[in-house]
Amino acid sequence: MRTGVIKKTAPAAALAALLAVAVMTACGPGTERKEAAVEKIVAEPVLAPTPPMGFNTWNKFGCNVDERLIRETADALVETGMRDAGYKYLVIDDCWQVSRGADGRIVADPARFPGGMKALADYVHGKGLAFGLYTDLGPRTCEGRPGSLGFEDLDAATYAEWGVDYIKVDWCNADDLDARVQYTKFHDALRRTGRPIVLSICEWGRNDPWTWARGVGELWRTTSDIGDNWESVAWIINANSRLYAAAGPGGWNDPDMLEVGNGGMTGDEYRAHFSLWAIMASPLMAGNDLRAMTDETKSILLNREVIEIDQDLLGVQGRVVIDRGYGGQVWMKPLADGSKAVAFLNMTERELDLYVRWSQIGIPAGPARVRDLWAHKDLDVHTDTGKTFGERFEVKVPAHGVVLVRIRPGQTP
Ligand code: GLA
């Protein structure tokens, strides 16, 4: 008897599990006997056809989380327009949990979350958002709260009952475990609940998740924690840039949550941070206080033209195409409509001139439209001399800053 196997073929946007039924009929030679092998395979849902977007409590609030903050943040996601710009997951990081009950069930802090997680998830869902929580693969979280080791199925079932849509699973106190085996165990426990729950793998790149995490989780951290300073952002960009081949629809390199709006960097630095996360097709999890954003912070997090680069359906992580060696880089991300996002990144402390030739970014010779995604304007097209947009584009880039453009080949205004 032969069996038919249908591999994962879920369309990119499918959010519910698909049931594939393969029926094969095999005829034995010289006999009338017919054998029917029916195999049912539940194809994996594609939960993150584009990089997940949302908000996470950790960068700004640390352990200072409670249900009031979550409700107010849910309100702010709607009122500021962030939900409509794509920020969908509202995730409570470490410290929401305090103990396990006699039955082994994880217990939310009754003082900080008196209404319980189910009611909070209902509130978040009522705002048109999705709800996320945090746990750890080991026995304890990084902040010493109960972890999930040995409770994977019970925790997954509890999350499903509460209406959790996203779970971040950390790696503190877990170094002796086999990351691939344990995260797969968690993945399987989530799938058994029947509820689509995004798995955010957070082992800081220690076990090369980019080599095995596709199909286990929807995103995997590639570095240790981000800090609200330029050195940290520059360091993470360099580390994450090497891993572009691993990213694509369904699974994404995660260079950590955003620091935009937390006060430790200049506007240019935050624009560079956000631009590079977008060109690297990174998850965009805001990490600032959404209830009190300056206009500049809003203009960064709500820049829809930059978000479009991040969320482009081709799902390619952009990469460095020119590295000047002295801190000037040109990045390119191909987009579904045939245009290219190009970031000119200046890691140095003084203004730099950077340029790119069409041949270096796969654009055919000839005129092209160049749109500045921070100035929100189409730049002039010149086709008269060698220094033209018909061949190349050059630009002055501020210190610790970026110029981000979208180049559409073959078009004139
Ligand atoms: C680790 C993770 C962070 C955060 C903290 C919480 O450091 O990498 O993103 O979740 O734990 O304790």
GROMACS .gro file of N, CA, C and O in nm, residues 83-195:
model
  452
   83ARG      N    1  -0.360   5.072   1.552
   83ARG     CA    2  -0.425   4.946   1.513
   83ARG      C    3  -0.449   4.944   1.362
   83ARG      O    4  -0.419   4.847   1.294
   84ASP      N    5  -0.503   5.055   1.312
   84ASP     CA    6  -0.537   5.058   1.170
   84ASP      C    7  -0.413   5.061   1.081
   84ASP      O    8  -0.420   5.032   0.962
   85ALA      N    9  -0.300   5.098   1.140
   85ALA     CA   10  -0.174   5.095   1.063
   85ALA      C   11  -0.111   4.956   1.067
   85ALA      O   12  -0.008   4.933   1.004
   86GLY      N   13  -0.171   4.864   1.144
   86GLY     CA   14  -0.122   4.726   1.144
   86GLY      C   15  -0.077   4.672   1.279
   86GLY      O   16  -0.053   4.552   1.292
   87TYR      N   17  -0.065   4.758   1.381
   87TYR     CA   18  -0.018   4.712   1.513
   87TYR      C   19  -0.133   4.638   1.581
   87TYR      O   20  -0.222   4.700   1.638
   88LYS      N   21  -0.128   4.507   1.576
   88LYS     CA   22  -0.245   4.428   1.610
   88LYS      C   23  -0.230   4.354   1.743
   88LYS      O   24  -0.324   4.340   1.819
   89TYR      N   25  -0.109   4.302   1.772
   89TYR     CA   26  -0.091   4.220   1.892
   89TYR      C   27  -0.055   4.305   2.012
   89TYR      O   28   0.043   4.379   2.011
   90LEU      N   29  -0.133   4.292   2.119
   90LEU     CA   30  -0.101   4.361   2.244
   90LEU      C   31  -0.048   4.254   2.339
   90LEU      O   32  -0.124   4.166   2.383
   91VAL      N   33   0.081   4.262   2.369
   91VAL     CA   34   0.148   4.151   2.440
   91VAL      C   35   0.196   4.196   2.579
   91VAL      O   36   0.267   4.296   2.592
   92ILE      N   37   0.156   4.120   2.681
   92ILE     CA   38   0.208   4.142   2.817
   92ILE      C   39   0.331   4.054   2.832
   92ILE      O   40   0.323   3.932   2.820
   93ASP      N   41   0.445   4.114   2.860
   93ASP     CA   42   0.571   4.041   2.876
   93ASP      C   43   0.579   3.983   3.017
   93ASP      O   44   0.476   3.956   3.081
   94ASP      N   45   0.697   3.966   3.068
   94ASP     CA   46   0.721   3.900   3.198
   94ASP      C   47   0.643   3.970   3.311
   94ASP      O   48   0.611   4.088   3.302
   95CYS      N   49   0.618   3.892   3.418
   95CYS     CA   50   0.569   3.941   3.547
   95CYS      C   51   0.418   3.946   3.563
   95CYS      O   52   0.368   3.993   3.666
   96TRP      N   53   0.342   3.897   3.467
   96TRP     CA   54   0.197   3.892   3.485
   96TRP      C   55   0.158   3.771   3.572
   96TRP      O   56   0.051   3.768   3.631
   97GLN      N   57   0.250   3.672   3.581
   97GLN     CA   58   0.216   3.545   3.647
   97GLN      C   59   0.287   3.537   3.782
   97GLN      O   60   0.398   3.585   3.798
   98VAL      N   61   0.221   3.476   3.880
   98VAL     CA   62   0.283   3.471   4.013
   98VAL      C   63   0.308   3.331   4.066
   98VAL      O   64   0.398   3.309   4.145
   99SER      N   65   0.225   3.235   4.027
   99SER     CA   66   0.237   3.102   4.088
   99SER      C   67   0.162   3.000   4.003
   99SER      O   68   0.108   3.034   3.898
  100ARG      N   69   0.158   2.877   4.054
  100ARG     CA   70   0.071   2.775   3.996
  100ARG      C   71  -0.026   2.727   4.102
  100ARG      O   72   0.010   2.716   4.220
  101GLY      N   73  -0.148   2.699   4.061
  101GLY     CA   74  -0.247   2.647   4.156
  101GLY      C   75  -0.220   2.502   4.187
  101GLY      O   76  -0.130   2.440   4.130
  102ALA      N   77  -0.300   2.446   4.277
  102ALA     CA   78  -0.286   2.306   4.317
  102ALA      C   79  -0.300   2.215   4.195
  102ALA      O   80  -0.239   2.108   4.187
  103ASP      N   81  -0.378   2.258   4.099
  103ASP     CA   82  -0.397   2.178   3.977
  103ASP      C   83  -0.288   2.204   3.873
  103ASP      O   84  -0.293   2.151   3.763
  104GLY      N   85  -0.190   2.283   3.909
  104GLY     CA   86  -0.080   2.311   3.817
  104GLY      C   87  -0.105   2.431   3.726
  104GLY      O   88  -0.015   2.476   3.655
  105ARG      N   89  -0.225   2.483   3.727
  105ARG     CA   90  -0.257   2.595   3.638
  105ARG      C   91  -0.180   2.721   3.674
  105ARG      O   92  -0.166   2.754   3.791
  106ILE      N   93  -0.135   2.789   3.571
  106ILE     CA   94  -0.065   2.914   3.593
  106ILE      C   95  -0.165   3.019   3.647
  106ILE      O   96  -0.279   3.025   3.603
  107VAL      N   97  -0.116   3.099   3.741
  107VAL     CA   98  -0.204   3.197   3.807
  107VAL      C   99  -0.154   3.338   3.778
  107VAL      O  100  -0.038   3.371   3.803
  108ALA      N  101  -0.244   3.419   3.724
  108ALA     CA  102  -0.210   3.560   3.701
  108ALA      C  103  -0.211   3.635   3.833
  108ALA      O  104  -0.290   3.603   3.923
  109ASP      N  105  -0.126   3.735   3.845
  109ASP     CA  106  -0.116   3.815   3.967
  109ASP      C  107  -0.255   3.874   4.002
  109ASP      O  108  -0.306   3.958   3.928
  110PRO      N  109  -0.315   3.828   4.114
  110PRO     CA  110  -0.452   3.873   4.143
  110PRO      C  111  -0.458   4.021   4.184
  110PRO      O  112  -0.564   4.083   4.172
  111ALA      N  113  -0.345   4.075   4.230
  111ALA     CA  114  -0.347   4.216   4.269
  111ALA      C  115  -0.340   4.306   4.145
  111ALA      O  116  -0.408   4.408   4.137
  112ARG      N  117  -0.261   4.266   4.048
  112ARG     CA  118  -0.244   4.350   3.929
  112ARG      C  119  -0.346   4.318   3.818
  112ARG      O  120  -0.372   4.403   3.733
  113PHE      N  121  -0.396   4.197   3.820
  113PHE     CA  122  -0.494   4.158   3.717
  113PHE      C  123  -0.618   4.099   3.784
  113PHE      O  124  -0.651   3.981   3.764
  114PRO      N  125  -0.686   4.180   3.867
  114PRO     CA  126  -0.799   4.126   3.945
  114PRO      C  127  -0.912   4.071   3.858
  114PRO      O  128  -0.984   3.981   3.901
  115GLY      N  129  -0.925   4.124   3.738
  115GLY     CA  130  -1.034   4.076   3.651
  115GLY      C  131  -1.000   3.946   3.580
  115GLY      O  132  -1.085   3.886   3.515
  116GLY      N  133  -0.873   3.906   3.588
  116GLY     CA  134  -0.831   3.782   3.522
  116GLY      C  135  -0.799   3.804   3.375
  116GLY      O  136  -0.838   3.903   3.314
  117MET      N  137  -0.727   3.709   3.321
  117MET     CA  138  -0.678   3.722   3.184
  117MET      C  139  -0.787   3.704   3.078
  117MET      O  140  -0.781   3.764   2.972
  118LYS      N  141  -0.887   3.625   3.108
  118LYS     CA  142  -0.992   3.603   3.008
  118LYS      C  143  -1.067   3.734   2.982
  118LYS      O  144  -1.089   3.773   2.866
  119ALA      N  145  -1.101   3.803   3.090
  119ALA     CA  146  -1.174   3.929   3.075
  119ALA      C  147  -1.088   4.033   3.003
  119ALA      O  148  -1.136   4.111   2.920
  120LEU      N  149  -0.959   4.031   3.033
  120LEU     CA  150  -0.869   4.127   2.969
  120LEU      C  151  -0.856   4.097   2.819
  120LEU      O  152  -0.860   4.188   2.736
  121ALA      N  153  -0.844   3.969   2.788
  121ALA     CA  154  -0.837   3.930   2.647
  121ALA      C  155  -0.965   3.969   2.574
  121ALA      O  156  -0.962   4.018   2.461
  122ASP      N  157  -1.079   3.953   2.641
  122ASP     CA  158  -1.207   3.992   2.580
  122ASP      C  159  -1.208   4.142   2.550
  122ASP      O  160  -1.254   4.185   2.444
  123TYR      N  161  -1.155   4.220   2.644
  123TYR     CA  162  -1.151   4.365   2.623
  123TYR      C  163  -1.064   4.400   2.502
  123TYR      O  164  -1.102   4.479   2.416
  124VAL      N  165  -0.948   4.336   2.497
  124VAL     CA  166  -0.855   4.361   2.387
  124VAL      C  167  -0.918   4.318   2.253
  124VAL      O  168  -0.913   4.392   2.154
  125HIS      N  169  -0.981   4.203   2.253
  125HIS     CA  170  -1.047   4.157   2.129
  125HIS      C  171  -1.160   4.252   2.090
  125HIS      O  172  -1.183   4.276   1.971
  126GLY      N  173  -1.228   4.305   2.189
  126GLY     CA  174  -1.338   4.397   2.162
  126GLY      C  175  -1.292   4.524   2.093
  126GLY      O  176  -1.372   4.595   2.031
  127LYS      N  177  -1.165   4.553   2.104
  127LYS     CA  178  -1.107   4.670   2.037
  127LYS      C  179  -1.053   4.636   1.899
  127LYS      O  180  -0.984   4.716   1.836
  128GLY      N  181  -1.078   4.513   1.856
  128GLY     CA  182  -1.029   4.474   1.723
  128GLY      C  183  -0.881   4.440   1.723
  128GLY      O  184  -0.815   4.446   1.619
  129LEU      N  185  -0.831   4.403   1.841
  129LEU     CA  186  -0.688   4.371   1.855
  129LEU      C  187  -0.672   4.223   1.891
  129LEU      O  188  -0.770   4.155   1.919
  130ALA      N  189  -0.548   4.177   1.894
  130ALA     CA  190  -0.519   4.041   1.937
  130ALA      C  191  -0.437   4.047   2.065
  130ALA      O  192  -0.371   4.147   2.093
  131PHE      N  193  -0.443   3.937   2.144
  131PHE     CA  194  -0.389   3.940   2.280
  131PHE      C  195  -0.272   3.844   2.295
  131PHE      O  196  -0.278   3.729   2.249
  132GLY      N  197  -0.164   3.891   2.360
  132GLY     CA  198  -0.047   3.806   2.375
  132GLY      C  199   0.005   3.802   2.518
  132GLY      O  200  -0.014   3.894   2.597
  133LEU      N  201   0.070   3.691   2.551
  133LEU     CA  202   0.132   3.674   2.683
  133LEU      C  203   0.275   3.624   2.665
  133LEU      O  204   0.320   3.597   2.553
  134TYR      N  205   0.342   3.607   2.779
  134TYR     CA  206   0.483   3.568   2.784
  134TYR      C  207   0.501   3.451   2.878
  134TYR      O  208   0.435   3.444   2.983
  135THR      N  209   0.591   3.359   2.842
  135THR     CA  210   0.633   3.256   2.937
  135THR      C  211   0.779   3.221   2.907
  135THR      O  212   0.847   3.293   2.832
  136ASP      N  213   0.827   3.114   2.966
  136ASP     CA  214   0.967   3.075   2.952
  136ASP      C  215   0.971   2.924   2.934
  136ASP      O  216   0.891   2.851   2.993
  137LEU      N  217   1.065   2.876   2.855
  137LEU     CA  218   1.077   2.731   2.834
  137LEU      C  219   1.125   2.659   2.959
  137LEU      O  220   1.099   2.541   2.977
  138GLY      N  221   1.201   2.730   3.042
  138GLY     CA  222   1.259   2.669   3.161
  138GLY      C  223   1.163   2.670   3.279
  138GLY      O  224   1.046   2.706   3.264
  139PRO      N  225   1.211   2.634   3.397
  139PRO     CA  226   1.124   2.631   3.515
  139PRO      C  227   1.087   2.770   3.568
  139PRO      O  228   0.987   2.785   3.638
  140ARG      N  229   1.171   2.870   3.534
  140ARG     CA  230   1.147   3.006   3.583
  140ARG      C  231   1.169   3.105   3.470
  140ARG      O  232   1.258   3.085   3.386
  141THR      N  233   1.097   3.215   3.470
  141THR     CA  234   1.119   3.320   3.371
  141THR      C  235   1.243   3.400   3.411
  141THR      O  236   1.302   3.378   3.517
  142CYS      N  237   1.279   3.497   3.328
  142CYS     CA  238   1.397   3.579   3.359
  142CYS      C  239   1.376   3.658   3.489
  142CYS      O  240   1.471   3.689   3.558
  143GLU      N  241   1.251   3.688   3.520
  143GLU     CA  242   1.222   3.761   3.644
  143GLU      C  243   1.181   3.668   3.757
  143GLU      O  244   1.121   3.711   3.856
  144GLY      N  245   1.209   3.539   3.739
  144GLY     CA  246   1.185   3.444   3.849
  144GLY      C  247   1.042   3.398   3.864
  144GLY      O  248   1.007   3.334   3.964
  145ARG      N  249   0.956   3.430   3.767
  145ARG     CA  250   0.817   3.383   3.775
  145ARG      C  251   0.810   3.239   3.723
  145ARG      O  252   0.904   3.190   3.659
  146PRO      N  253   0.699   3.168   3.747
  146PRO     CA  254   0.692   3.029   3.701
  146PRO      C  255   0.704   3.017   3.550
  146PRO      O  256   0.637   3.090   3.476
  147GLY      N  257   0.793   2.928   3.505
  147GLY     CA  258   0.807   2.901   3.362
  147GLY      C  259   0.722   2.781   3.322
  147GLY      O  260   0.647   2.727   3.404
  148SER      N  261   0.736   2.738   3.197
  148SER     CA  262   0.644   2.636   3.144
  148SER      C  263   0.701   2.496   3.140
  148SER      O  264   0.632   2.403   3.098
  149LEU      N  265   0.827   2.477   3.182
  149LEU     CA  266   0.887   2.343   3.169
  149LEU      C  267   0.802   2.238   3.241
  149LEU      O  268   0.773   2.251   3.360
  150GLY      N  269   0.759   2.138   3.165
  150GLY     CA  270   0.674   2.032   3.222
  150GLY      C  271   0.526   2.066   3.222
  150GLY      O  272   0.443   1.981   3.255
  151PHE      N  273   0.493   2.191   3.186
  151PHE     CA  274   0.352   2.233   3.185
  151PHE      C  275   0.309   2.281   3.047
  151PHE      O  276   0.214   2.357   3.034
  152GLU      N  277   0.380   2.236   2.945
  152GLU     CA  278   0.356   2.290   2.810
  152GLU      C  279   0.210   2.273   2.767
  152GLU      O  280   0.147   2.368   2.719
  153ASP      N  281   0.157   2.151   2.783
  153ASP     CA  282   0.020   2.128   2.736
  153ASP      C  283  -0.083   2.202   2.821
  153ASP      O  284  -0.177   2.260   2.766
  154LEU      N  285  -0.062   2.201   2.950
  154LEU     CA  286  -0.157   2.269   3.038
  154LEU      C  287  -0.155   2.421   3.011
  154LEU      O  288  -0.260   2.486   3.003
  155ASP      N  289  -0.036   2.475   2.994
  155ASP     CA  290  -0.027   2.620   2.967
  155ASP      C  291  -0.088   2.655   2.832
  155ASP      O  292  -0.164   2.752   2.820
  156ALA      N  293  -0.060   2.573   2.732
  156ALA     CA  294  -0.118   2.601   2.600
  156ALA      C  295  -0.270   2.597   2.608
  156ALA      O  296  -0.339   2.684   2.553
  157ALA      N  297  -0.323   2.497   2.678
  157ALA     CA  298  -0.469   2.486   2.690
  157ALA      C  299  -0.526   2.606   2.766
  157ALA      O  300  -0.632   2.659   2.731
  158THR      N  301  -0.454   2.650   2.868
  158THR     CA  302  -0.500   2.767   2.945
  158THR      C  303  -0.501   2.892   2.858
  158THR      O  304  -0.597   2.970   2.860
  159TYR      N  305  -0.394   2.911   2.781
  159TYR     CA  306  -0.390   3.028   2.691
  159TYR      C  307  -0.509   3.024   2.595
  159TYR      O  308  -0.574   3.125   2.569
  160ALA      N  309  -0.534   2.905   2.539
  160ALA     CA  310  -0.644   2.893   2.442
  160ALA      C  311  -0.777   2.928   2.509
  160ALA      O  312  -0.860   2.999   2.452
  161GLU      N  313  -0.795   2.882   2.632
  161GLU     CA  314  -0.920   2.915   2.705
  161GLU      C  315  -0.933   3.064   2.728
  161GLU      O  316  -1.042   3.120   2.723
  162TRP      N  317  -0.823   3.127   2.756
  162TRP     CA  318  -0.827   3.272   2.784
  162TRP      C  319  -0.843   3.356   2.657
  162TRP      O  320  -0.875   3.473   2.664
  163GLY      N  321  -0.813   3.296   2.542
  163GLY     CA  322  -0.822   3.373   2.417
  163GLY      C  323  -0.690   3.436   2.377
  163GLY      O  324  -0.688   3.542   2.312
  164VAL      N  325  -0.581   3.371   2.413
  164VAL     CA  326  -0.449   3.422   2.376
  164VAL      C  327  -0.422   3.393   2.227
  164VAL      O  328  -0.453   3.285   2.178
  165ASP      N  329  -0.365   3.493   2.159
  165ASP     CA  330  -0.336   3.480   2.016
  165ASP      C  331  -0.186   3.476   1.986
  165ASP      O  332  -0.147   3.454   1.870
  166TYR      N  333  -0.103   3.501   2.087
  166TYR     CA  334   0.041   3.519   2.064
  166TYR      C  335   0.111   3.487   2.195
  166TYR      O  336   0.070   3.536   2.302
  167ILE      N  337   0.212   3.400   2.191
  167ILE     CA  338   0.287   3.371   2.313
  167ILE      C  339   0.436   3.386   2.286
  167ILE      O  340   0.491   3.328   2.193
  168LYS      N  341   0.498   3.470   2.366
  168LYS     CA  342   0.644   3.486   2.359
  168LYS      C  343   0.705   3.388   2.459
  168LYS      O  344   0.667   3.388   2.576
  169VAL      N  345   0.799   3.307   2.413
  169VAL     CA  346   0.856   3.203   2.500
  169VAL      C  347   1.006   3.225   2.514
  169VAL      O  348   1.083   3.210   2.419
  170ASP      N  349   1.044   3.261   2.635
  170ASP     CA  350   1.181   3.304   2.665
  170ASP      C  351   1.271   3.185   2.699
  170ASP      O  352   1.226   3.070   2.705
  171TRP      N  353   1.397   3.213   2.727
  171TRP     CA  354   1.501   3.109   2.737
  171TRP      C  355   1.580   3.117   2.867
  171TRP      O  356   1.683   3.053   2.882
  172CYS      N  357   1.536   3.195   2.965
  172CYS     CA  358   1.611   3.200   3.091
  172CYS      C  359   1.602   3.064   3.162
  172CYS      O  360   1.501   2.995   3.153
  173ASN      N  361   1.709   3.026   3.228
  173ASN     CA  362   1.714   2.899   3.304
  173ASN      C  363   1.687   2.778   3.215
  173ASN      O  364   1.637   2.676   3.261
  174ALA      N  365   1.719   2.791   3.086
  174ALA     CA  366   1.685   2.684   2.993
  174ALA      C  367   1.806   2.635   2.914
  174ALA      O  368   1.793   2.552   2.825
  175ASP      N  369   1.923   2.688   2.946
  175ASP     CA  370   2.040   2.658   2.863
  175ASP      C  371   2.076   2.510   2.853
  175ASP      O  372   2.143   2.469   2.759
  176ASP      N  373   2.033   2.430   2.950
  176ASP     CA  374   2.064   2.287   2.943
  176ASP      C  375   1.966   2.209   2.856
  176ASP      O  376   1.983   2.090   2.833
  177LEU      N  377   1.862   2.277   2.809
  177LEU     CA  378   1.763   2.208   2.726
  177LEU      C  379   1.808   2.212   2.580
  177LEU      O  380   1.892   2.292   2.541
  178ASP      N  381   1.744   2.126   2.500
  178ASP     CA  382   1.765   2.129   2.355
  178ASP      C  383   1.660   2.225   2.298
  178ASP      O  384   1.540   2.195   2.301
  179ALA      N  385   1.704   2.339   2.251
  179ALA     CA  386   1.611   2.445   2.211
  179ALA      C  387   1.514   2.396   2.104
  179ALA      O  388   1.393   2.419   2.112
  180ARG      N  389   1.567   2.329   2.005
  180ARG     CA  390   1.480   2.286   1.895
  180ARG      C  391   1.373   2.188   1.944
  180ARG      O  392   1.255   2.200   1.912
  181VAL      N  393   1.415   2.093   2.027
  181VAL     CA  394   1.321   1.994   2.079
  181VAL      C  395   1.216   2.060   2.167
  181VAL      O  396   1.095   2.036   2.153
  182GLN      N  397   1.260   2.148   2.256
  182GLN     CA  398   1.166   2.208   2.352
  182GLN      C  399   1.070   2.307   2.286
  182GLN      O  400   0.952   2.311   2.318
  183TYR      N  401   1.122   2.388   2.194
  183TYR     CA  402   1.030   2.481   2.126
  183TYR      C  403   0.932   2.405   2.038
  183TYR      O  404   0.816   2.445   2.023
  184THR      N  405   0.978   2.293   1.981
  184THR     CA  406   0.887   2.211   1.899
  184THR      C  407   0.778   2.152   1.988
  184THR      O  408   0.660   2.145   1.949
  185LYS      N  409   0.816   2.112   2.109
  185LYS     CA  410   0.718   2.059   2.204
  185LYS      C  411   0.612   2.166   2.234
  185LYS      O  412   0.493   2.139   2.237
  186PHE      N  413   0.658   2.289   2.251
  186PHE     CA  414   0.565   2.399   2.279
  186PHE      C  415   0.475   2.424   2.158
  186PHE      O  416   0.354   2.444   2.171
  187HIS      N  417   0.537   2.425   2.042
  187HIS     CA  418   0.462   2.444   1.917
  187HIS      C  419   0.352   2.338   1.906
  187HIS      O  420   0.236   2.370   1.875
  188ASP      N  421   0.389   2.212   1.931
  188ASP     CA  422   0.291   2.103   1.917
  188ASP      C  423   0.178   2.118   2.019
  188ASP      O  424   0.062   2.093   1.988
  189ALA      N  425   0.215   2.161   2.140
  189ALA     CA  426   0.112   2.181   2.243
  189ALA      C  427   0.015   2.291   2.200
  189ALA      O  428  -0.107   2.278   2.216
  190LEU      N  429   0.067   2.397   2.142
  190LEU     CA  430  -0.020   2.505   2.093
  190LEU      C  431  -0.113   2.454   1.984
  190LEU      O  432  -0.232   2.483   1.983
  191ARG      N  433  -0.057   2.377   1.890
  191ARG     CA  434  -0.139   2.328   1.779
  191ARG      C  435  -0.251   2.237   1.829
  191ARG      O  436  -0.362   2.238   1.776
  192ARG      N  437  -0.219   2.158   1.932
  192ARG     CA  438  -0.321   2.065   1.983
  192ARG      C  439  -0.442   2.137   2.042
  192ARG      O  440  -0.549   2.080   2.053
  193THR      N  441  -0.425   2.263   2.079
  193THR     CA  442  -0.540   2.337   2.134
  193THR      C  443  -0.641   2.369   2.026
  193THR      O  444  -0.756   2.400   2.055
  194GLY      N  445  -0.597   2.368   1.900
  194GLY     CA  446  -0.688   2.405   1.791
  194GLY      C  447  -0.701   2.554   1.771
  194GLY      O  448  -0.766   2.599   1.677
  195ARG      N  449  -0.642   2.634   1.859
  195ARG     CA  450  -0.649   2.780   1.844
  195ARG      C  451  -0.521   2.828   1.777
  195ARG      O  452  -0.411   2.790   1.819
   0.00000   0.00000   0.00000
